[in-house]
Amino acid sequence: MDAFLARDIILDRKVLLGVGGVFLAIVAYFMSRRTEKLVGIPVITGFGDDHEKAMMVGTEKYPTTPFIIETQRPFVMLPTNCYEEVKNLPQEKATLWEIQKKEMGAEFTGIFQHNAEVAVSLKMDLNRNLSSTLEAVEDKIDWVLNKELGQPEDWKAFRVHEFAVLAVARLVAGVFVTPRFTKDDEWTKLSLGLAVDLVRARDAIKDWPTFMQPFVGPFLSEIRTVNRHISRMAEKLKPVISNYLLNSSTTTTPLYREKRRIVDDGMSEDEEGEEGGSFMSWMIKRLDSTDPLVLARAQVSLSFASINTTTNALTFIILDLATRPEYIQPLRNEIEEVVRQDNVEEDENGILRFKQTSLAKLWKLDSFMKESSRLSKNPITTLRQVMQPMTLSTGHRLPKGTRFAFPARAVQMSTRSQAFSPEYNPPENKPPHEFDGFRFYRLRKMAGKQNRHLFVTVSQESLTWGYGNHACPGRFFADSELKVILIELLRKWDLRVADPTKTNSEVLRKMRDLFVVVPKDAEVEMKRRKL
């Protein structure tokens, strides 16, 4: 009897502790929702789900003050006169990472966490070594194109996004991890599969009330699937880490021996080894860690952003090329001209081995890429969540938890913006609401503007990559990667579409809230050129 009584008391205590924990979580949840309200900021209504239209109208109506767009979670759109006061805000005051963490369930997977060391490696190490990363892309581009496109002599239909995401994922793996991962089908499958699984995990956790998410999150099958994939990626990184350490100058130190012990666990004796990719070695040094799981999580966050951004840009650029064939021959002529001027050589696979200085001379290609991205990218930029209450120069207060952004598309479509005004542009340039592939080429030909209006330019009127200290640090690598792919496509492939009026990027560009949904089913017909 006493034993049963003791057991009941223990069970009662566990039940009470469980009920108490849930009660405290509920209280904390509702306390957290007692946030300061936005005051004095107008809300744009009357446009239903067309949030982009609401943003365009709001920018026109309130050019110098903030306004609110009522998406699923409202955004405050800031006017351009607030650029300078928010462009360099530190992470503890306003951050993108808090948004990504909440949207992608980062507390349950460990990815999409702010990591200053990885950001520094992108800004410093990657951008200082663009020549070597360019060579790494050129080394693999022939294999990648043959793998994903084959050698069709007759017209063959390809899904543009499917080709783009596979090509980009393989090239990114070769630079960010190790060269042999370009050809590693399992790594490619894991990288791309994770993108799908992360969305499923995000949707699964959102089905639960916020106060219940910490309790149910770790047990959701979708979250567990993501974590299994990350663990498998960590396993595949062990030989790469080990090889880096073998070739490291620290091989005689006790620290090395400890690191070596860690990465050797689980390695097979016949595992293929090679020196880790440059970026991998930079991350190991910056993070001061050889824990495969730590590095795998950093790689997932990095690759997810890099693959997604570059894939979307490449998809729309190819669509715009195929639906505007009048641009193809001038772009080919420019490539041939630079090859002659700079004596650009072909390797044994017929791949042109450009240097950064030669790539920079492709002004027309750069302009076409910039114009395509201007009209196809997300309509907002510099998305942030306020971490500490702040008051703008307009006098409006943004409470903690407020999400704000700048209306990039409205700025880049307005003749009020100097870069798109009739007074600033040559007469041949079309109005900003029309596609003009050589718009920025002509602008750069004007006196004193040759170093402005580049694909990678960040300014108050060029917002594709963000603005300020937190502008995309990987844009210079993306620029080189895209140009290498496009040079080979233009030189060796013909492109066409059945109906340009139904396949161009303006028609296919769809929105969800204030984010572009890439047309994954759009097809372009391609065949090898007879050179």
XYZ file of C-alpha atoms in Angstrom, residues 28-525:
498
model
C 5.057 33.996 -20.682
C 3.419 33.773 -24.110
C 0.661 36.232 -23.327
C 3.062 38.531 -21.490
C 5.290 38.551 -24.577
C 2.317 39.566 -26.709
C 1.755 42.673 -24.611
C 4.010 44.632 -26.890
C 4.043 48.332 -27.517
C 1.836 49.281 -30.454
C 2.818 51.222 -33.537
C 1.415 54.728 -33.273
C 0.906 57.363 -35.933
C 1.952 55.223 -38.920
C -0.695 54.935 -41.666
C -1.801 51.523 -42.957
C -2.208 50.966 -46.712
C -5.472 49.097 -47.339
C -7.752 48.234 -50.239
C -5.407 46.026 -52.292
C -6.272 42.587 -50.925
C -3.354 40.180 -51.368
C -1.571 42.437 -53.844
C 0.926 43.651 -51.260
C 3.392 44.802 -53.899
C 0.782 47.138 -55.361
C 0.049 48.438 -51.857
C 3.760 49.079 -51.388
C 4.050 50.969 -54.696
C 1.006 53.129 -53.871
C 2.198 53.701 -50.307
C 5.609 54.873 -51.491
C 3.982 57.333 -53.873
C 1.588 58.604 -51.206
C 4.103 58.763 -48.340
C 7.519 59.415 -49.947
C 9.133 60.809 -46.784
C 7.346 58.995 -43.927
C 6.815 55.331 -42.943
C 3.682 53.336 -43.728
C 2.446 49.819 -42.953
C 1.725 46.943 -45.361
C -0.722 44.413 -43.897
C 0.894 41.117 -44.847
C 0.493 38.007 -42.679
C 2.838 39.759 -40.270
C 2.806 43.507 -41.036
C 5.847 45.339 -42.377
C 6.733 48.964 -41.779
C 8.056 50.445 -45.021
C 10.662 53.109 -44.366
C 11.218 56.108 -46.673
C 14.525 56.568 -48.449
C 15.395 59.534 -46.237
C 15.857 57.017 -43.382
C 18.596 55.056 -45.182
C 21.550 56.564 -43.420
C 20.218 56.198 -39.883
C 19.460 52.475 -40.155
C 21.954 51.155 -42.723
C 24.664 50.325 -40.181
C 22.595 49.424 -37.124
C 24.299 46.690 -35.070
C 22.664 43.284 -34.724
C 21.624 43.950 -31.125
C 19.431 46.861 -32.303
C 17.961 45.490 -35.546
C 18.614 42.146 -37.183
C 17.576 39.866 -40.021
C 18.651 36.775 -38.095
C 15.806 36.954 -35.586
C 13.323 36.836 -38.474
C 15.068 33.881 -40.101
C 15.350 32.097 -36.777
C 11.618 32.374 -36.154
C 10.602 31.657 -39.743
C 12.824 28.577 -40.144
C 12.606 27.012 -36.658
C 16.284 27.648 -35.938
C 15.972 26.925 -32.217
C 15.279 23.279 -33.096
C 17.899 22.798 -35.832
C 20.732 25.147 -34.865
C 20.934 26.717 -38.324
C 20.150 30.271 -39.441
C 21.728 31.586 -36.278
C 23.717 34.797 -36.497
C 27.382 33.902 -36.780
C 29.739 36.865 -36.908
C 32.732 34.670 -37.794
C 31.091 33.302 -40.956
C 30.034 36.811 -41.981
C 33.617 38.015 -41.554
C 34.888 35.081 -43.602
C 32.534 36.045 -46.425
C 33.458 39.708 -46.314
C 37.174 39.291 -45.826
C 38.430 35.877 -46.911
C 36.090 35.149 -49.819
C 36.289 38.620 -51.335
C 40.081 38.724 -50.998
C 40.350 35.433 -52.854
C 37.964 36.000 -55.754
C 40.651 35.026 -58.275
C 41.066 31.550 -56.793
C 37.311 31.022 -56.437
C 36.854 32.113 -60.073
C 39.382 29.462 -61.086
C 37.520 26.889 -58.992
C 34.253 27.645 -60.830
C 35.963 27.556 -64.234
C 37.569 24.213 -63.321
C 34.153 22.595 -62.877
C 31.804 24.456 -65.227
C 32.362 22.117 -68.201
C 31.568 19.032 -66.126
C 28.525 20.698 -64.523
C 26.987 21.793 -67.832
C 27.558 18.366 -69.414
C 26.051 16.708 -66.347
C 22.918 18.867 -66.203
C 22.350 19.664 -69.901
C 24.071 16.921 -71.866
C 24.974 17.489 -75.526
C 21.654 17.728 -77.436
C 22.121 18.602 -81.110
C 18.380 19.239 -81.567
C 16.114 21.472 -79.521
C 15.365 20.055 -76.094
C 13.147 21.557 -73.387
C 14.678 22.183 -69.954
C 13.053 23.438 -66.790
C 15.126 26.527 -66.159
C 14.923 26.524 -62.372
C 15.759 22.833 -62.133
C 18.892 23.311 -64.238
C 19.874 26.499 -62.405
C 19.540 25.108 -58.896
C 21.528 21.942 -59.696
C 24.300 23.851 -61.491
C 24.600 26.463 -58.751
C 24.462 23.910 -55.917
C 27.297 21.896 -57.444
C 29.497 24.933 -58.080
C 28.845 26.325 -54.592
C 29.796 22.981 -53.029
C 33.055 22.973 -54.977
C 34.009 26.385 -53.603
C 32.462 26.432 -50.135
C 33.271 22.855 -49.127
C 35.796 21.022 -51.326
C 36.289 20.628 -55.106
C 35.264 16.963 -55.230
C 31.855 17.792 -53.735
C 30.906 19.329 -57.079
C 30.476 15.773 -58.339
C 29.088 14.348 -55.102
C 25.460 13.506 -55.845
C 24.641 12.757 -52.216
C 25.905 16.163 -51.031
C 23.906 17.881 -53.782
C 20.811 15.899 -52.829
C 21.282 16.732 -49.143
C 21.826 20.447 -49.843
C 18.767 20.798 -52.052
C 16.610 18.380 -50.062
C 17.236 20.381 -46.928
C 15.729 23.464 -48.549
C 12.472 21.550 -49.059
C 12.595 19.901 -45.642
C 13.228 23.226 -43.912
C 10.053 24.660 -45.416
C 8.106 21.593 -44.267
C 9.586 21.905 -40.789
C 8.729 25.602 -40.690
C 5.121 24.891 -41.677
C 4.846 22.056 -39.157
C 6.015 24.159 -36.211
C 3.730 27.018 -37.218
C 0.725 24.706 -36.857
C 1.227 24.946 -33.097
C 0.581 27.968 -30.864
C 3.734 29.919 -30.080
C 3.698 28.988 -26.382
C 3.580 25.255 -27.266
C 6.355 25.302 -29.873
C 9.289 24.831 -27.445
C 7.606 21.682 -26.085
C 6.499 20.010 -29.338
C 9.215 21.260 -31.718
C 11.945 18.718 -30.870
C 9.491 15.828 -31.354
C 8.052 16.815 -34.745
C 9.010 14.350 -37.489
C 9.754 17.227 -39.880
C 12.267 18.758 -37.442
C 13.874 15.364 -36.874
C 14.245 14.861 -40.639
C 16.137 18.161 -40.946
C 18.438 17.227 -38.071
C 19.134 13.787 -39.577
C 20.167 15.461 -42.836
C 22.462 17.863 -40.985
C 24.037 14.963 -39.106
C 24.694 13.147 -42.386
C 26.297 16.276 -43.836
C 28.488 16.469 -40.729
C 29.624 12.890 -41.367
C 30.580 13.763 -44.931
C 32.578 16.763 -43.710
C 34.816 14.712 -41.412
C 37.341 13.666 -44.103
C 37.456 17.237 -45.411
C 38.206 18.611 -41.946
C 40.767 15.893 -41.331
C 42.610 16.656 -44.544
C 42.699 20.342 -43.749
C 44.246 19.564 -40.378
C 46.804 17.226 -41.935
C 47.954 20.053 -44.178
C 47.703 22.712 -41.499
C 50.776 24.416 -40.085
C 49.518 23.515 -36.587
C 50.065 19.784 -37.016
C 52.682 19.608 -34.255
C 50.654 21.273 -31.543
C 48.677 19.492 -28.799
C 45.582 21.323 -30.032
C 46.003 19.696 -33.428
C 46.314 16.239 -31.878
C 43.074 16.788 -29.973
C 41.318 18.024 -33.101
C 42.724 15.113 -35.062
C 41.288 12.671 -32.518
C 37.861 14.255 -32.854
C 37.651 14.133 -36.629
C 39.171 10.650 -36.874
C 36.242 9.157 -34.991
C 34.013 7.424 -37.493
C 36.382 7.763 -40.487
C 37.020 4.708 -42.605
C 40.608 3.880 -43.505
C 39.949 4.010 -47.238
C 38.046 7.333 -47.151
C 39.193 9.520 -50.016
C 41.077 12.522 -48.694
C 42.064 15.835 -50.217
C 42.794 19.316 -49.084
C 39.649 21.090 -47.918
C 38.189 23.785 -50.089
C 39.546 27.231 -49.349
C 36.356 28.518 -47.796
C 36.139 25.484 -45.540
C 39.620 26.156 -44.219
C 38.736 29.803 -43.599
C 35.655 28.791 -41.638
C 37.617 26.361 -39.480
C 40.071 29.107 -38.618
C 37.418 31.768 -38.004
C 35.144 29.506 -35.950
C 38.093 27.940 -34.132
C 36.205 24.660 -34.279
C 36.558 21.332 -36.029
C 33.259 19.977 -34.726
C 31.649 18.583 -37.915
C 28.147 19.405 -36.649
C 29.055 23.054 -36.003
C 30.598 23.335 -39.458
C 27.697 21.498 -41.100
C 25.183 23.925 -39.605
C 27.259 26.879 -40.780
C 27.519 25.325 -44.241
C 23.762 24.750 -44.443
C 22.968 28.369 -43.546
C 25.597 29.668 -45.953
C 24.735 27.352 -48.832
C 20.994 27.907 -48.425
C 21.404 31.656 -48.874
C 23.988 31.399 -51.653
C 22.176 28.747 -53.683
C 18.778 30.410 -53.337
C 19.944 33.919 -54.282
C 22.087 32.875 -57.251
C 19.590 30.303 -58.533
C 16.752 32.815 -58.591
C 18.876 35.387 -60.409
C 20.112 32.827 -62.969
C 16.586 31.511 -63.597
C 15.243 34.942 -64.507
C 18.346 35.928 -66.523
C 18.036 32.799 -68.698
C 14.306 33.427 -69.163
C 15.019 37.010 -70.185
C 17.716 35.919 -72.638
C 15.489 33.286 -74.238
C 12.534 35.670 -74.609
C 14.674 38.558 -75.889
C 16.886 36.972 -78.566
C 17.903 40.397 -79.902
C 20.356 40.662 -76.992
C 22.133 37.348 -77.560
C 24.382 38.248 -80.505
C 25.577 41.567 -79.030
C 26.482 39.712 -75.820
C 28.364 37.059 -77.798
C 30.201 39.758 -79.736
C 31.260 41.433 -76.486
C 32.643 38.149 -75.130
C 34.646 37.574 -78.325
C 35.969 41.125 -78.246
C 37.232 40.837 -74.667
C 38.760 37.431 -75.451
C 40.727 39.011 -78.320
C 41.739 42.115 -76.376
C 42.955 40.236 -73.290
C 44.180 37.064 -74.986
C 41.861 34.956 -72.837
C 42.898 31.333 -73.285
C 40.849 28.167 -73.551
C 41.708 25.125 -71.462
C 41.705 21.533 -72.715
C 37.909 21.360 -72.241
C 37.274 24.486 -74.306
C 36.487 26.633 -71.256
C 37.613 30.265 -71.399
C 39.863 31.047 -68.435
C 38.883 34.603 -67.632
C 40.598 36.669 -64.980
C 38.686 39.136 -62.815
C 40.044 42.069 -64.849
C 38.670 40.555 -68.054
C 35.283 39.682 -66.563
C 34.988 43.321 -65.479
C 35.119 44.411 -69.138
C 31.870 42.625 -69.993
C 29.771 45.742 -69.482
C 26.839 44.618 -71.616
C 26.533 41.263 -69.867
C 26.807 43.015 -66.500
C 24.061 45.436 -67.536
C 21.740 42.638 -68.712
C 22.200 40.780 -65.423
C 21.498 43.943 -63.422
C 18.374 44.814 -65.396
C 16.962 41.295 -65.107
C 17.565 41.310 -61.344
C 16.153 44.819 -60.945
C 12.808 43.669 -62.326
C 12.673 40.161 -60.867
C 14.099 40.321 -57.330
C 12.083 40.711 -54.127
C 10.429 44.139 -53.986
C 11.786 44.904 -50.504
C 15.316 45.124 -49.134
C 17.154 45.534 -45.822
C 14.512 43.495 -43.980
C 15.114 43.752 -40.232
C 13.412 43.137 -36.878
C 13.777 45.758 -34.177
C 15.504 44.320 -31.107
C 15.559 47.566 -29.083
C 12.900 50.308 -29.432
C 14.051 53.057 -31.776
C 12.792 56.455 -32.885
C 13.270 57.510 -36.501
C 14.235 60.985 -37.664
C 10.639 61.273 -38.888
C 9.545 61.176 -35.241
C 7.922 57.730 -35.495
C 8.741 55.134 -32.847
C 9.364 51.493 -33.786
C 8.759 49.176 -30.796
C 10.729 46.002 -30.192
C 9.574 43.221 -32.529
C 8.638 45.584 -35.395
C 9.667 44.358 -38.840
C 10.798 47.020 -41.277
C 12.192 47.179 -44.798
C 12.773 49.574 -47.678
C 10.618 49.490 -50.841
C 13.383 48.594 -53.319
C 11.121 47.996 -56.310
C 9.307 51.303 -55.831
C 12.654 53.130 -55.715
C 14.022 51.313 -58.769
C 10.847 51.857 -60.809
C 10.387 55.559 -60.088
C 11.480 58.459 -62.269
C 11.856 60.386 -59.000
C 14.995 58.338 -58.399
C 17.910 60.078 -60.075
C 19.275 56.907 -61.706
C 15.948 56.403 -63.493
C 14.997 60.017 -64.209
C 14.807 61.271 -67.817
C 17.287 64.046 -66.992
C 19.966 61.583 -65.843
C 19.543 58.992 -68.610
C 20.594 59.096 -72.265
C 17.635 59.437 -74.666
C 17.952 55.806 -75.838
C 17.165 54.426 -72.393
C 13.627 53.192 -71.848
C 11.427 54.236 -68.902
C 12.122 52.269 -65.706
C 8.927 50.195 -65.954
C 10.189 48.682 -69.254
C 12.942 46.096 -69.657
C 16.102 47.573 -71.159
C 18.982 45.104 -71.060
C 21.640 47.667 -71.919
C 20.285 50.460 -69.714
C 23.224 50.381 -67.326
C 25.767 49.837 -70.090
C 24.733 53.162 -71.624
C 24.813 54.871 -68.229
C 28.340 53.625 -67.600
C 29.448 54.898 -71.024
C 28.654 58.435 -69.885
C 31.510 60.541 -68.567
C 32.429 59.841 -64.946
C 30.004 56.927 -64.518
C 32.091 53.948 -65.610
C 32.428 52.675 -62.041
C 28.780 53.148 -61.146
C 25.692 51.092 -62.018
C 27.448 47.710 -61.863
C 25.646 44.450 -61.090
C 27.246 44.440 -57.629
C 26.738 48.161 -56.925
C 25.095 49.026 -53.615
C 23.632 52.519 -53.336
C 20.442 54.333 -52.357
C 19.059 53.669 -55.848
C 20.621 50.247 -56.416
C 19.099 48.061 -53.732
C 19.130 44.556 -55.186
C 21.817 43.461 -52.725
C 20.663 45.480 -49.729
C 22.343 48.582 -48.367
C 24.948 49.606 -45.824
C 27.206 47.376 -43.755
C 24.767 44.498 -44.031
C 24.576 44.422 -47.838
C 25.090 40.902 -49.201
C 28.795 40.099 -48.677
C 28.727 37.224 -51.189
C 27.579 39.330 -54.147
C 31.054 39.535 -55.702
C 31.380 35.745 -55.796
C 27.815 35.455 -57.157
C 28.724 37.961 -59.877
C 31.708 35.862 -61.032
C 29.790 32.592 -60.782
C 26.866 33.877 -62.836
C 29.138 35.331 -65.512
C 31.087 32.096 -65.937
C 27.825 30.144 -66.392
C 26.331 32.704 -68.779
C 29.511 33.023 -70.869
C 29.522 29.277 -71.522
C 25.777 29.183 -72.241
C 26.010 32.101 -74.678
C 29.065 30.699 -76.468
C 27.939 27.093 -76.802
C 24.156 27.043 -76.655
C 21.177 28.425 -78.534
C 18.084 29.301 -76.501
C 14.449 29.879 -77.422
C 10.923 29.737 -76.055
C 7.680 28.818 -77.781
C 5.871 32.032 -76.810
C 7.948 34.960 -75.481
C 4.812 36.808 -74.361
C 4.015 33.999 -71.907
C 7.518 33.031 -70.796
C 9.247 36.338 -70.009
C 10.171 37.137 -66.425
C 7.564 39.897 -65.986
C 4.700 37.500 -66.765
C 6.122 34.598 -64.734
C 7.125 36.656 -61.702
C 4.600 35.855 -58.940
C 4.429 37.080 -55.356
C 3.699 35.650 -51.920
C 3.342 38.459 -49.424
C 6.336 40.627 -50.419
C 8.583 37.853 -51.705
C 9.038 36.562 -55.249
C 8.013 32.992 -56.026
C 10.329 31.655 -58.730
C 8.539 29.948 -61.673
C 9.783 26.384 -61.207
C 7.895 24.943 -64.194
C 9.028 27.514 -66.787
C 10.799 25.866 -69.725
C 13.378 27.040 -72.251
C 14.414 25.044 -75.296
